[in-house]
Amino acid sequence: MAGLGEGGRPRRLRRARDRGRRRAGRAPRGHAGLRVAPRRRRAGRAGRGARRPRGGHVLHLGHHRPPQGGRLHPPLQRPAFDGLVHGRRVRDRRARRGDGHRPHVPRQPYACLLVGTDIVMPGRFLVPDVLTSLLVERGVTFAAGVPTIWQAMLEPMKRSRDRLGRLRTVICGGSAVPPSLQKAFHREVGIRIVHAWGMTETSPMGSVCRPLAAHRDRPPDDLDALLASQGRPVPGVEVRIVGEDGSELPWDGRAVGEIEARGNWIASAYYRDRACDRFHDGWLRTGDVASIDPDGYIRICDRSKDLIKSGGEWISSVALECMLMAHPDVAEAAVIAVPHPRWCERPLACVVPRPEARERLTREALIEHLRPRVARWWLPDDVVFIDQIPKTSVGKFDKKALRERFRAHVLPDAAPPPG
C-alpha cells in the first residue's frame, strides 16, 4: 500500500493487545489511510459488547492527482444485491479473472459466500487455453473479466463450445465491449456477454445490461445494438445525466451529459477531502458522458477527461502530452485513443514539430524520449506529425476533432499487455 495515497496520517492496520504489537501493526508514514480491522465500539455507547455495522475504505487509482480513499457503506448489504443482479445460485461456480482492475475486491467473495457458490481462482498466468480448460474441468457457471481477456479466449472457447454446457453467464466490464466480440461470443460460442458499468466509487457495479421482456422478440441485430450499451442501473443505484449548466437532461436517447449517481453504497466523499467537487447534494459526478434512452439503458459516449482505457487499465493522455512537449523539438502534442483489436483502445500521439525540427524529428526519437519516463504499456502505438492541433473556442485542444480525423487510423504494431 506504500505510496498509494496522501489522504492523511497513517492509521492502525490491525488490533493488538500489547504495546509492541500495536507498534508493529502501524503502517509506515506515507501509507494510505485504510482501516482493515475496525475496533469494537466502547461498551455503553451502543450497548455492552455491541458492534455497529461499519463501512469499508477503498482506494481508486489517481490519474490526474494522488489516489483518493472513499468510505463505502456497510459492505455486506451490497453483495446481497450483487447476487440477485447476476442470478447466482447455490450450485454456481464463479471464475474470477485477474483483470487488473479490482474495485472493492472483497465484494465478490462476500457475494459468493452469501449465496453459497464455489469460487474458482485462475492464478497469475492467464493463458487462454488454460483458462478455457479451467472453465470446462471445474464446471464454471459464471465468469467475469475485461474485454481483452474474452478477446484472447474467443478461439479456445469456440473449439470447446460443446464442453462449456454449464457456463451460463459471461460478464464483461472495465471498458466497452467491442460489438464484434459480443456478436462472436453469441453466434460462435453460444453465450451472450453481459455488459456492466461502474467504478470504484460505486462499489463497483452501477449498471448491468440485460434485455427486458419487451426486447426478447427483437431482430438479432437490434438486440446486439441494445446489448452493446452499458445497461440499466442496478437496484439501489439511481442515475441521471446533467448538462454543463447542471440541469438534468431527459432520458430520450439523444441528450448527452455527464452521468451522476447516488445510492446506499455509492461513495459520499473522499477520505479527508470533503471539499472535492465530485460530490454534491448526495450525487457522485462520475466523469463519464452518456445518453440514457426511455427504457433506462445507458450508452456512454465519451470520457470527460480524455483518459485512455487500454485493456481495462487507465492511461493519462495529459501526462503523456506533458512529457512529449518537454522534448526540445516538439511545439505541441495531443494524445487520443484509437481503437485496437485486442486492447480496445491504445494511445496515438498527434505532434506538431518545431519549424526547425520538421526534418529531423522522428517517431522513434519520441518513443525513446518517453520510454524511461512511463510504463511500457503507456507508450503510444504510433506518432503522427501534423501542422497544427485544432483548438476549441477557448483555446483548448479539440480532441473530439482529432478523434474524428484519426478514427480509421491503422496502428503499425500490436501493443504490449498492461503491467
GROMACS .gro file of C-alpha atoms in nm:
model
  419
    1MET     CA    1   0.000   0.000   0.000
    2ALA     CA    2   0.305   0.226   0.026
    3GLY     CA    3   0.284   0.535  -0.189
    4LEU     CA    4  -0.079   0.478  -0.287
    5GLY     CA    5  -0.217   0.784  -0.120
    6GLU     CA    6  -0.152   1.100   0.071
    7GLY     CA    7  -0.501   1.124   0.219
    8GLY     CA    8  -0.383   1.176   0.575
    9ARG     CA    9  -0.178   1.036   0.859
   10PRO     CA   10  -0.121   0.661   0.882
   11ARG     CA   11  -0.392   0.459   1.056
   12ARG     CA   12  -0.362   0.137   1.253
   13LEU     CA   13  -0.396  -0.165   1.024
   14ARG     CA   14  -0.457  -0.428   1.294
   15ARG     CA   15  -0.551  -0.457   1.658
   16ALA     CA   16  -0.301  -0.593   1.907
   17ARG     CA   17  -0.314  -0.630   2.284
   18ASP     CA   18   0.039  -0.546   2.378
   19ARG     CA   19   0.213  -0.221   2.301
   20GLY     CA   20   0.489  -0.376   2.094
   21ARG     CA   21   0.246  -0.549   1.860
   22ARG     CA   22   0.047  -0.226   1.829
   23ARG     CA   23   0.360  -0.052   1.710
   24ALA     CA   24   0.434  -0.335   1.468
   25GLY     CA   25   0.085  -0.304   1.330
   26ARG     CA   26   0.117   0.061   1.236
   27ALA     CA   27   0.161   0.148   0.873
   28PRO     CA   28   0.481   0.331   0.776
   29ARG     CA   29   0.447   0.701   0.719
   30GLY     CA   30   0.319   0.767   0.369
   31HIS     CA   31   0.087   0.465   0.353
   32ALA     CA   32  -0.275   0.505   0.260
   33GLY     CA   33  -0.521   0.566   0.542
   34LEU     CA   34  -0.706   0.235   0.524
   35ARG     CA   35  -0.854   0.060   0.827
   36VAL     CA   36  -0.898  -0.310   0.764
   37ALA     CA   37  -0.974  -0.421   1.123
   38PRO     CA   38  -1.223  -0.180   1.286
   39ARG     CA   39  -1.223  -0.156   1.664
   40ARG     CA   40  -1.514  -0.258   1.880
   41ARG     CA   41  -1.733   0.026   1.998
   42ARG     CA   42  -1.689   0.111   2.364
   43ALA     CA   43  -1.936  -0.060   2.596
   44GLY     CA   44  -2.226   0.161   2.695
   45ARG     CA   45  -2.227   0.368   2.379
   46ALA     CA   46  -2.427   0.122   2.172
   47GLY     CA   47  -2.487  -0.142   2.439
   48ARG     CA   48  -2.226  -0.358   2.608
   49GLY     CA   49  -2.024  -0.551   2.353
   50ALA     CA   50  -2.243  -0.429   2.067
   51ARG     CA   51  -2.087  -0.360   1.729
   52ARG     CA   52  -2.226  -0.113   1.486
   53PRO     CA   53  -2.205  -0.203   1.116
   54ARG     CA   54  -1.900  -0.038   0.968
   55GLY     CA   55  -1.831   0.070   0.617
   56GLY     CA   56  -1.524  -0.002   0.412
   57HIS     CA   57  -1.250   0.230   0.291
   58VAL     CA   58  -1.129   0.176  -0.065
   59LEU     CA   59  -0.875   0.350  -0.285
   60HIS     CA   60  -0.914   0.426  -0.652
   61LEU     CA   61  -0.604   0.484  -0.859
   62GLY     CA   62  -0.523   0.852  -0.913
   63HIS     CA   63  -0.495   0.965  -1.271
   64HIS     CA   64  -0.459   1.342  -1.255
   65ARG     CA   65  -0.390   1.363  -0.881
   66PRO     CA   66  -0.288   1.131  -0.596
   67PRO     CA   67  -0.514   0.831  -0.526
   68GLN     CA   68  -0.827   0.905  -0.326
   69GLY     CA   69  -0.973   0.693  -0.047
   70GLY     CA   70  -1.351   0.661  -0.031
   71ARG     CA   71  -1.580   0.549   0.252
   72LEU     CA   72  -1.841   0.296   0.142
   73HIS     CA   73  -2.143   0.188   0.339
   74PRO     CA   74  -2.163  -0.149   0.523
   75PRO     CA   75  -2.005  -0.390   0.277
   76LEU     CA   76  -2.234  -0.687   0.328
   77GLN     CA   77  -2.555  -0.523   0.204
   78ARG     CA   78  -2.410  -0.460  -0.140
   79PRO     CA   79  -2.317  -0.822  -0.231
   80ALA     CA   80  -2.667  -0.938  -0.146
   81PHE     CA   81  -2.798  -0.728  -0.433
   82ASP     CA   82  -2.497  -0.830  -0.642
   83GLY     CA   83  -2.601  -1.194  -0.615
   84LEU     CA   84  -2.956  -1.108  -0.715
   85VAL     CA   85  -2.848  -0.892  -1.011
   86HIS     CA   86  -2.643  -1.172  -1.166
   87GLY     CA   87  -2.881  -1.452  -1.071
   88ARG     CA   88  -2.627  -1.652  -0.873
   89ARG     CA   89  -2.744  -1.980  -0.730
   90VAL     CA   90  -2.620  -2.230  -0.472
   91ARG     CA   91  -2.479  -2.466  -0.736
   92ASP     CA   92  -2.290  -2.194  -0.920
   93ARG     CA   93  -1.915  -2.187  -0.961
   94ARG     CA   94  -1.767  -1.847  -1.031
   95ALA     CA   95  -1.433  -1.789  -1.204
   96ARG     CA   96  -1.255  -1.467  -1.110
   97ARG     CA   97  -1.028  -1.331  -1.379
   98GLY     CA   98  -0.710  -1.143  -1.294
   99ASP     CA   99  -0.836  -0.840  -1.481
  100GLY     CA  100  -0.611  -0.576  -1.329
  101HIS     CA  101  -0.900  -0.350  -1.224
  102ARG     CA  102  -1.043  -0.483  -0.897
  103PRO     CA  103  -1.253  -0.219  -0.722
  104HIS     CA  104  -1.357  -0.318  -0.370
  105VAL     CA  105  -1.213  -0.668  -0.406
  106PRO     CA  106  -1.398  -0.829  -0.108
  107ARG     CA  107  -1.733  -0.776  -0.283
  108GLN     CA  108  -1.702  -1.092  -0.492
  109PRO     CA  109  -1.611  -1.339  -0.215
  110TYR     CA  110  -1.886  -1.190   0.003
  111ALA     CA  111  -2.143  -1.232  -0.272
  112CYS     CA  112  -2.040  -1.592  -0.337
  113LEU     CA  113  -2.046  -1.678   0.034
  114LEU     CA  114  -2.390  -1.523   0.079
  115VAL     CA  115  -2.546  -1.739  -0.191
  116GLY     CA  116  -2.329  -2.049  -0.134
  117THR     CA  117  -2.131  -2.069  -0.458
  118ASP     CA  118  -1.782  -2.204  -0.520
  119ILE     CA  119  -1.506  -1.964  -0.633
  120VAL     CA  120  -1.251  -2.077  -0.893
  121MET     CA  121  -0.929  -1.871  -0.886
  122PRO     CA  122  -0.732  -1.892  -1.213
  123GLY     CA  123  -0.400  -1.767  -1.076
  124ARG     CA  124  -0.149  -1.522  -1.218
  125PHE     CA  125  -0.082  -1.669  -1.560
  126LEU     CA  126  -0.382  -1.601  -1.779
  127VAL     CA  127  -0.312  -1.832  -2.073
  128PRO     CA  128  -0.630  -1.851  -2.288
  129ASP     CA  129  -0.614  -2.230  -2.345
  130VAL     CA  130  -0.552  -2.296  -1.976
  131LEU     CA  131  -0.835  -2.067  -1.870
  132THR     CA  132  -1.074  -2.238  -2.110
  133SER     CA  133  -0.974  -2.580  -1.976
  134LEU     CA  134  -1.037  -2.448  -1.625
  135LEU     CA  135  -1.390  -2.342  -1.721
  136VAL     CA  136  -1.456  -2.688  -1.863
  137GLU     CA  137  -1.293  -2.901  -1.591
  138ARG     CA  138  -1.439  -2.706  -1.298
  139GLY     CA  139  -1.784  -2.670  -1.448
  140VAL     CA  140  -1.782  -2.291  -1.409
  141THR     CA  141  -2.127  -2.134  -1.449
  142PHE     CA  142  -2.044  -1.762  -1.403
  143ALA     CA  143  -1.725  -1.588  -1.521
  144ALA     CA  144  -1.616  -1.225  -1.537
  145GLY     CA  145  -1.330  -1.034  -1.695
  146VAL     CA  146  -1.230  -0.732  -1.902
  147PRO     CA  147  -1.274  -0.735  -2.282
  148THR     CA  148  -0.910  -0.823  -2.352
  149ILE     CA  149  -0.946  -1.147  -2.155
  150TRP     CA  150  -1.250  -1.254  -2.355
  151GLN     CA  151  -1.092  -1.142  -2.683
  152ALA     CA  152  -0.798  -1.375  -2.617
  153MET     CA  153  -1.027  -1.662  -2.509
  154LEU     CA  154  -1.261  -1.644  -2.807
  155GLU     CA  155  -1.081  -1.903  -3.023
  156PRO     CA  156  -1.022  -2.161  -2.743
  157MET     CA  157  -1.383  -2.126  -2.631
  158LYS     CA  158  -1.508  -2.176  -2.987
  159ARG     CA  159  -1.313  -2.503  -3.002
  160SER     CA  160  -1.455  -2.609  -2.663
  161ARG     CA  161  -1.811  -2.496  -2.725
  162ASP     CA  162  -1.960  -2.844  -2.680
  163ARG     CA  163  -1.789  -2.884  -2.340
  164LEU     CA  164  -1.896  -2.547  -2.197
  165GLY     CA  165  -2.253  -2.651  -2.133
  166ARG     CA  166  -2.254  -2.536  -1.769
  167LEU     CA  167  -2.128  -2.185  -1.843
  168ARG     CA  168  -2.435  -1.966  -1.815
  169THR     CA  169  -2.311  -1.608  -1.767
  170VAL     CA  170  -2.011  -1.417  -1.900
  171ILE     CA  171  -1.993  -1.065  -1.762
  172CYS     CA  172  -1.758  -0.802  -1.901
  173GLY     CA  173  -1.661  -0.464  -1.759
  174GLY     CA  174  -1.365  -0.232  -1.718
  175SER     CA  175  -1.403  -0.090  -2.069
  176ALA     CA  176  -1.650  -0.102  -2.355
  177VAL     CA  177  -1.716  -0.440  -2.513
  178PRO     CA  178  -1.647  -0.433  -2.889
  179PRO     CA  179  -1.971  -0.516  -3.073
  180SER     CA  180  -1.779  -0.763  -3.291
  181LEU     CA  181  -1.667  -0.955  -2.981
  182GLN     CA  182  -2.019  -0.961  -2.844
  183LYS     CA  183  -2.159  -1.097  -3.170
  184ALA     CA  184  -1.884  -1.358  -3.200
  185PHE     CA  185  -1.948  -1.492  -2.850
  186HIS     CA  186  -2.320  -1.516  -2.910
  187ARG     CA  187  -2.304  -1.676  -3.254
  188GLU     CA  188  -1.988  -1.887  -3.226
  189VAL     CA  189  -1.972  -1.977  -2.856
  190GLY     CA  190  -2.344  -1.968  -2.782
  191ILE     CA  191  -2.317  -1.728  -2.486
  192ARG     CA  192  -2.414  -1.363  -2.470
  193ILE     CA  193  -2.166  -1.134  -2.297
  194VAL     CA  194  -2.335  -0.928  -2.026
  195HIS     CA  195  -2.203  -0.572  -2.032
  196ALA     CA  196  -2.166  -0.391  -1.699
  197TRP     CA  197  -2.058  -0.042  -1.597
  198GLY     CA  198  -1.929   0.101  -1.272
  199MET     CA  199  -1.630   0.239  -1.087
  200THR     CA  200  -1.460   0.206  -0.750
  201GLU     CA  201  -1.686   0.474  -0.604
  202THR     CA  202  -1.999   0.275  -0.700
  203SER     CA  203  -1.875  -0.041  -0.519
  204PRO     CA  204  -1.833  -0.104  -0.823
  205MET     CA  205  -2.149  -0.212  -1.007
  206GLY     CA  206  -2.358   0.079  -1.135
  207SER     CA  207  -2.548  -0.079  -1.422
  208VAL     CA  208  -2.581  -0.412  -1.599
  209CYS     CA  209  -2.711  -0.477  -1.948
  210ARG     CA  210  -2.984  -0.737  -1.975
  211PRO     CA  211  -3.280  -0.724  -2.215
  212LEU     CA  212  -3.629  -0.656  -2.086
  213ALA     CA  213  -3.914  -0.892  -2.163
  214ALA     CA  214  -4.030  -0.650  -2.432
  215HIS     CA  215  -3.695  -0.687  -2.612
  216ARG     CA  216  -3.695  -1.065  -2.646
  217ASP     CA  217  -3.861  -1.064  -2.988
  218ARG     CA  218  -3.632  -0.803  -3.141
  219PRO     CA  219  -3.428  -0.895  -3.451
  220PRO     CA  220  -3.077  -1.019  -3.363
  221ASP     CA  221  -2.903  -0.707  -3.496
  222ASP     CA  222  -3.130  -0.477  -3.292
  223LEU     CA  223  -3.074  -0.686  -2.982
  224ASP     CA  224  -2.697  -0.678  -3.036
  225ALA     CA  225  -2.711  -0.298  -3.057
  226LEU     CA  226  -2.907  -0.283  -2.732
  227LEU     CA  227  -2.668  -0.518  -2.551
  228ALA     CA  228  -2.370  -0.309  -2.660
  229SER     CA  229  -2.492  -0.039  -2.420
  230GLN     CA  230  -2.391  -0.019  -2.055
  231GLY     CA  231  -2.737  -0.131  -1.946
  232ARG     CA  232  -2.979  -0.014  -1.678
  233PRO     CA  233  -2.897   0.091  -1.321
  234VAL     CA  234  -2.895  -0.197  -1.074
  235PRO     CA  235  -3.142  -0.197  -0.780
  236GLY     CA  236  -3.036   0.059  -0.521
  237VAL     CA  237  -2.850   0.285  -0.765
  238GLU     CA  238  -3.008   0.599  -0.906
  239VAL     CA  239  -2.853   0.774  -1.207
  240ARG     CA  240  -2.917   1.087  -1.407
  241ILE     CA  241  -2.739   1.285  -1.677
  242VAL     CA  242  -2.674   1.657  -1.642
  243GLY     CA  243  -2.567   1.926  -1.885
  244GLU     CA  244  -2.280   2.171  -1.847
  245ASP     CA  245  -2.509   2.411  -1.660
  246GLY     CA  246  -2.602   2.142  -1.408
  247SER     CA  247  -2.956   2.095  -1.537
  248GLU     CA  248  -3.097   1.742  -1.556
  249LEU     CA  249  -3.136   1.613  -1.912
  250PRO     CA  250  -3.418   1.393  -2.047
  251TRP     CA  251  -3.392   1.019  -2.100
  252ASP     CA  252  -3.461   1.034  -2.472
  253GLY     CA  253  -3.155   0.853  -2.609
  254ARG     CA  254  -3.033   1.175  -2.773
  255ALA     CA  255  -2.942   1.420  -2.497
  256VAL     CA  256  -2.582   1.374  -2.382
  257GLY     CA  257  -2.448   1.473  -2.042
  258GLU     CA  258  -2.233   1.361  -1.752
  259ILE     CA  259  -2.357   1.063  -1.552
  260GLU     CA  260  -2.426   1.131  -1.186
  261ALA     CA  261  -2.509   0.850  -0.943
  262ARG     CA  262  -2.629   0.810  -0.587
  263GLY     CA  263  -2.735   0.523  -0.364
  264ASN     CA  264  -2.671   0.343  -0.036
  265TRP     CA  265  -2.336   0.201  -0.148
  266ILE     CA  266  -2.218   0.495  -0.360
  267ALA     CA  267  -1.922   0.676  -0.203
  268SER     CA  268  -2.027   1.007  -0.050
  269ALA     CA  269  -1.683   1.166  -0.015
  270TYR     CA  270  -1.312   1.100  -0.046
  271TYR     CA  271  -1.117   1.036   0.270
  272ARG     CA  272  -1.011   1.368   0.423
  273ASP     CA  273  -1.110   1.551   0.107
  274ARG     CA  274  -1.461   1.671   0.183
  275ALA     CA  275  -1.416   1.971  -0.046
  276CYS     CA  276  -1.384   1.755  -0.359
  277ASP     CA  277  -1.624   1.884  -0.625
  278ARG     CA  278  -1.708   1.532  -0.747
  279PHE     CA  279  -1.971   1.504  -0.473
  280HIS     CA  280  -2.267   1.739  -0.437
  281ASP     CA  281  -2.611   1.709  -0.280
  282GLY     CA  282  -2.567   1.333  -0.241
  283TRP     CA  283  -2.471   1.281  -0.608
  284LEU     CA  284  -2.140   1.148  -0.743
  285ARG     CA  285  -2.008   1.305  -1.063
  286THR     CA  286  -1.870   1.002  -1.247
  287GLY     CA  287  -1.683   1.183  -1.525
  288ASP     CA  288  -1.847   0.962  -1.791
  289VAL     CA  289  -2.056   1.131  -2.058
  290ALA     CA  290  -2.356   0.937  -2.184
  291SER     CA  291  -2.713   0.932  -2.309
  292ILE     CA  292  -2.999   0.736  -2.149
  293ASP     CA  293  -3.290   0.602  -2.352
  294PRO     CA  294  -3.654   0.593  -2.234
  295ASP     CA  295  -3.609   0.236  -2.107
  296GLY     CA  296  -3.319   0.347  -1.885
  297TYR     CA  297  -3.033   0.199  -2.090
  298ILE     CA  298  -2.710   0.395  -2.053
  299ARG     CA  299  -2.484   0.446  -2.354
  300ILE     CA  300  -2.150   0.606  -2.273
  301CYS     CA  301  -2.032   0.843  -2.546
  302ASP     CA  302  -1.710   0.986  -2.411
  303ARG     CA  303  -1.495   1.043  -2.105
  304SER     CA  304  -1.483   1.392  -1.974
  305LYS     CA  305  -1.109   1.390  -1.901
  306ASP     CA  306  -1.000   1.212  -2.220
  307LEU     CA  307  -0.846   0.920  -2.037
  308ILE     CA  308  -0.747   0.619  -2.247
  309LYS     CA  309  -0.859   0.278  -2.125
  310SER     CA  310  -0.632   0.006  -2.260
  311GLY     CA  311  -0.708  -0.350  -2.156
  312GLY     CA  312  -0.914  -0.221  -1.864
  313GLU     CA  313  -0.628  -0.001  -1.736
  314TRP     CA  314  -0.616   0.378  -1.748
  315ILE     CA  315  -0.356   0.581  -1.938
  316SER     CA  316  -0.341   0.956  -1.880
  317SER     CA  317  -0.331   1.144  -2.208
  318VAL     CA  318  -0.244   1.466  -2.023
  319ALA     CA  319   0.064   1.309  -1.861
  320LEU     CA  320   0.186   1.181  -2.199
  321GLU     CA  321   0.128   1.521  -2.358
  322CYS     CA  322   0.332   1.695  -2.090
  323MET     CA  323   0.623   1.456  -2.142
  324LEU     CA  324   0.607   1.486  -2.520
  325MET     CA  325   0.603   1.864  -2.506
  326ALA     CA  326   0.911   1.850  -2.283
  327HIS     CA  327   1.105   1.731  -2.589
  328PRO     CA  328   1.300   2.024  -2.732
  329ASP     CA  329   1.182   1.959  -3.088
  330VAL     CA  330   0.807   1.944  -3.007
  331ALA     CA  331   0.586   2.252  -3.025
  332GLU     CA  332   0.254   2.090  -2.937
  333ALA     CA  333   0.127   1.740  -2.867
  334ALA     CA  334  -0.214   1.585  -2.806
  335VAL     CA  335  -0.275   1.220  -2.723
  336ILE     CA  336  -0.601   1.049  -2.815
  337ALA     CA  337  -0.741   0.698  -2.802
  338VAL     CA  338  -0.782   0.497  -3.121
  339PRO     CA  339  -0.949   0.155  -3.149
  340HIS     CA  340  -0.733  -0.155  -3.112
  341PRO     CA  341  -0.843  -0.511  -3.199
  342ARG     CA  342  -0.711  -0.660  -2.875
  343TRP     CA  343  -0.674  -0.383  -2.617
  344CYS     CA  344  -0.990  -0.192  -2.718
  345GLU     CA  345  -0.805   0.142  -2.707
  346ARG     CA  346  -0.444   0.247  -2.749
  347PRO     CA  347  -0.280   0.592  -2.742
  348LEU     CA  348  -0.199   0.782  -3.061
  349ALA     CA  349   0.026   1.088  -3.027
  350CYS     CA  350  -0.051   1.382  -3.256
  351VAL     CA  351   0.259   1.602  -3.264
  352VAL     CA  352   0.338   1.943  -3.411
  353PRO     CA  353   0.719   1.971  -3.456
  354ARG     CA  354   0.902   2.299  -3.416
  355PRO     CA  355   0.972   2.458  -3.756
  356GLU     CA  356   1.346   2.397  -3.734
  357ALA     CA  357   1.296   2.031  -3.639
  358ARG     CA  358   1.047   1.919  -3.903
  359GLU     CA  359   1.305   1.721  -4.097
  360ARG     CA  360   1.488   1.555  -3.809
  361LEU     CA  361   1.211   1.469  -3.560
  362THR     CA  362   1.105   1.105  -3.589
  363ARG     CA  363   0.858   0.868  -3.429
  364GLU     CA  364   1.141   0.658  -3.289
  365ALA     CA  365   1.302   0.962  -3.123
  366LEU     CA  366   0.980   1.047  -2.939
  367ILE     CA  367   0.919   0.689  -2.826
  368GLU     CA  368   1.275   0.671  -2.691
  369HIS     CA  369   1.215   1.004  -2.516
  370LEU     CA  370   0.912   0.855  -2.337
  371ARG     CA  371   1.050   0.508  -2.268
  372PRO     CA  372   1.237   0.583  -1.942
  373ARG     CA  373   0.952   0.802  -1.815
  374VAL     CA  374   0.647   0.576  -1.839
  375ALA     CA  375   0.543   0.214  -1.810
  376ARG     CA  376   0.598   0.011  -2.126
  377TRP     CA  377   0.226  -0.025  -2.197
  378TRP     CA  378   0.178   0.354  -2.174
  379LEU     CA  379   0.396   0.413  -2.482
  380PRO     CA  380   0.190   0.540  -2.780
  381ASP     CA  381   0.147   0.279  -3.050
  382ASP     CA  382   0.205   0.542  -3.316
  383VAL     CA  383   0.300   0.907  -3.365
  384VAL     CA  384   0.156   1.123  -3.640
  385PHE     CA  385   0.302   1.460  -3.735
  386ILE     CA  386   0.052   1.734  -3.818
  387ASP     CA  387   0.074   2.105  -3.898
  388GLN     CA  388  -0.146   2.219  -3.612
  389ILE     CA  389  -0.373   2.084  -3.340
  390PRO     CA  390  -0.734   2.202  -3.369
  391LYS     CA  391  -0.849   2.424  -3.084
  392THR     CA  392  -1.183   2.494  -2.922
  393SER     CA  393  -1.324   2.845  -2.885
  394VAL     CA  394  -1.145   2.884  -2.552
  395GLY     CA  395  -0.809   2.765  -2.689
  396LYS     CA  396  -0.811   2.407  -2.560
  397PHE     CA  397  -0.706   2.112  -2.775
  398ASP     CA  398  -1.012   1.988  -2.964
  399LYS     CA  399  -0.965   1.617  -2.910
  400LYS     CA  400  -1.309   1.539  -3.046
  401ALA     CA  401  -1.196   1.673  -3.384
  402LEU     CA  402  -0.873   1.473  -3.362
  403ARG     CA  403  -1.058   1.153  -3.281
  404GLU     CA  404  -1.288   1.209  -3.576
  405ARG     CA  405  -0.992   1.272  -3.804
  406PHE     CA  406  -0.796   0.963  -3.694
  407ARG     CA  407  -1.077   0.721  -3.612
  408ALA     CA  408  -0.975   0.496  -3.904
  409HIS     CA  409  -0.602   0.521  -3.829
  410VAL     CA  410  -0.428   0.182  -3.854
  411LEU     CA  411  -0.173   0.124  -3.579
  412PRO     CA  412   0.156  -0.024  -3.703
  413ASP     CA  413   0.217  -0.277  -3.425
  414ALA     CA  414   0.024  -0.460  -3.155
  415ALA     CA  415   0.068  -0.306  -2.813
  416PRO     CA  416   0.226  -0.491  -2.519
  417PRO     CA  417  -0.011  -0.602  -2.242
  418PRO     CA  418  -0.060  -0.375  -1.941
  419GLY     CA  419   0.160  -0.447  -1.643
   0.00000   0.00000   0.00000
